[in-house]
Amino acid sequence: MKLSIVIVSFNVRYFLEQCVLSLKAATLPINSEIIVVDNNSTDDSCKMIKDDFPDIILIENKINEGFSKANNQGVAVAKGLYVCFLNPDTIIAADTFIRLLNQAKELPNVGLLGPRLISGTGNFLEESKRNIPSPLTSFRRFFRLNLGNVKSYYAYHIPDTGIGDVDVLVGAFILVKKELFDSVGGFDEDYFIYGEDIDLSYKIKKKGLQNYYIGNIVAVHYRGESTDRNAIFVRRFYTGMRLFYKKHFKSNIVLDIIISAGIRFISMIQSFKNFSKEKRKINAYYLITENETLYRQITKIGLPDVKMITTIRKEDLGDKNIEIIFDNDFMTFDEIIEQMQFLKKKNVSFKIRPKKCNYIIGSNFSDGKGEVLMF
């Protein structure tokens, strides 16, 4: 078997279904398997997988085992030469795996590979390519300082659409040879969530291999679905970074104290923020489809001024708040991903009606939950 795709899921039933639908087209030409590890979801994620995708290998945990351990559980049953770790709040194009696997064969000294990730608004996600968060890099990021020769957290030295060796790839989408993953002990389970991708990337680099950012391959990562970006997220994220440099860098008591204080301070600030994002007022909706029945169904869910169209140009969008709804029965995920990048504007947001589904889904921001509208 060529490829095993491991997805760790927790209470994201609709995003998981959309992800799997995109994977179906992407895995058609490849001898592959999909493994979903569910971390004790309370929604009907597991039922949906069993009923609608019986060919998927499903592991149902009775407790939330965390991201690292759950991924390792998936790899333990994987049969593929390569393993792809994929978040459930992602969608990919049909040729994604073919192109990534070709790059894995052609590039020299390959460790990990990861594509360019964009948000649900079509914008580039900087965490797609990062530098090692050394204590000084972490310090620079905490306090937003320019410290001369100290590397920035993000790998700006490689263009967003370029290809090159980076220190760290994001765990939302990583491709690696299973044998290599096993040789470094897999994900370190001391990380419950956040930091495990940094740790894995660093262990691969220490073996003398290169982690390749592939900027000409694009996937959508809604990002906020895996967890709310609240005070708990901030504490887990920065605690994961702190655990990383405690494991891999020489201890510096003064810096430890400063960063520990920074974690507490930032977490406290975040706890006072209101993370229930104010919903944008949409002036017009454009449903891209030829399906008049779907159009009538969507107009009945209370969306104002819904127009059915088959094509749209960026110059037609104007300055009012517009939401574009892509019908996946009318457009492929490839076409949708391309259009999201082409049509992105500050006043434009996107939703997708996955193929043959009775809902539209999307996210207008990357630091909180998205929206699912049933019809």
Short mmCIF file of C-alpha atoms in Angstrom, two decimals, residues 1-7 18-35 53 55-56 80 82-86 91-101 173 175 333-334:
data_model
loop_
_atom_site.label_atom_id
_atom_site.label_comp_id
_atom_site.label_asym_id
_atom_site.label_seq_id
_atom_site.Cartn_x
_atom_site.Cartn_y
_atom_site.Cartn_z
CA MET A 1 0.00 0.00 0.00
CA LYS A 2 1.30 3.44 -0.96
CA LEU A 3 -0.43 5.82 1.45
CA SER A 4 -2.20 5.85 4.82
CA ILE A 5 -4.10 9.01 5.79
CA VAL A 6 -4.54 9.46 9.54
CA ILE A 7 -7.16 11.92 10.79
CA GLN A 18 -16.35 17.45 4.01
CA CYS A 19 -12.69 16.48 4.50
CA VAL A 20 -13.41 12.84 3.69
CA LEU A 21 -15.39 13.79 0.59
CA SER A 22 -12.38 15.72 -0.70
CA LEU A 23 -10.14 12.75 0.10
CA LYS A 24 -12.25 10.38 -1.95
CA ALA A 25 -11.29 12.11 -5.20
CA ALA A 26 -7.66 12.55 -4.12
CA THR A 27 -7.16 8.87 -3.28
CA LEU A 28 -8.85 7.33 -6.33
CA PRO A 29 -5.60 6.81 -8.30
CA ILE A 30 -3.57 5.68 -5.25
CA ASN A 31 -3.52 2.41 -3.32
CA SER A 32 -4.42 3.99 0.00
CA GLU A 33 -6.44 3.84 3.19
CA ILE A 34 -8.09 6.42 5.46
CA ILE A 35 -7.86 5.97 9.23
CA PHE A 53 -17.90 5.59 4.74
CA ASP A 55 -14.40 1.46 4.10
CA ILE A 56 -12.69 3.89 6.48
CA GLY A 80 1.06 2.51 3.81
CA TYR A 82 3.83 6.86 3.46
CA VAL A 83 1.66 8.36 6.19
CA CYS A 84 -0.20 11.63 5.84
CA PHE A 85 -1.34 13.34 9.04
CA LEU A 86 -4.36 15.46 8.18
CA ILE A 91 -10.05 20.09 2.19
CA ILE A 92 -7.68 19.13 -0.60
CA ALA A 93 -7.59 19.02 -4.39
CA ALA A 94 -7.81 15.77 -6.37
CA ASP A 95 -4.16 15.80 -7.47
CA THR A 96 -2.68 16.72 -4.06
CA PHE A 97 -1.32 13.33 -3.07
CA ILE A 98 -0.08 12.44 -6.55
CA ARG A 99 1.94 15.66 -6.63
CA LEU A 100 3.23 15.36 -3.05
CA LEU A 101 4.30 11.75 -3.54
CA PHE A 173 -0.96 18.38 7.00
CA LEU A 175 3.47 13.65 4.72
CA PHE A 333 -12.85 20.92 -4.69
CA ASP A 334 -9.97 21.81 -7.02
#
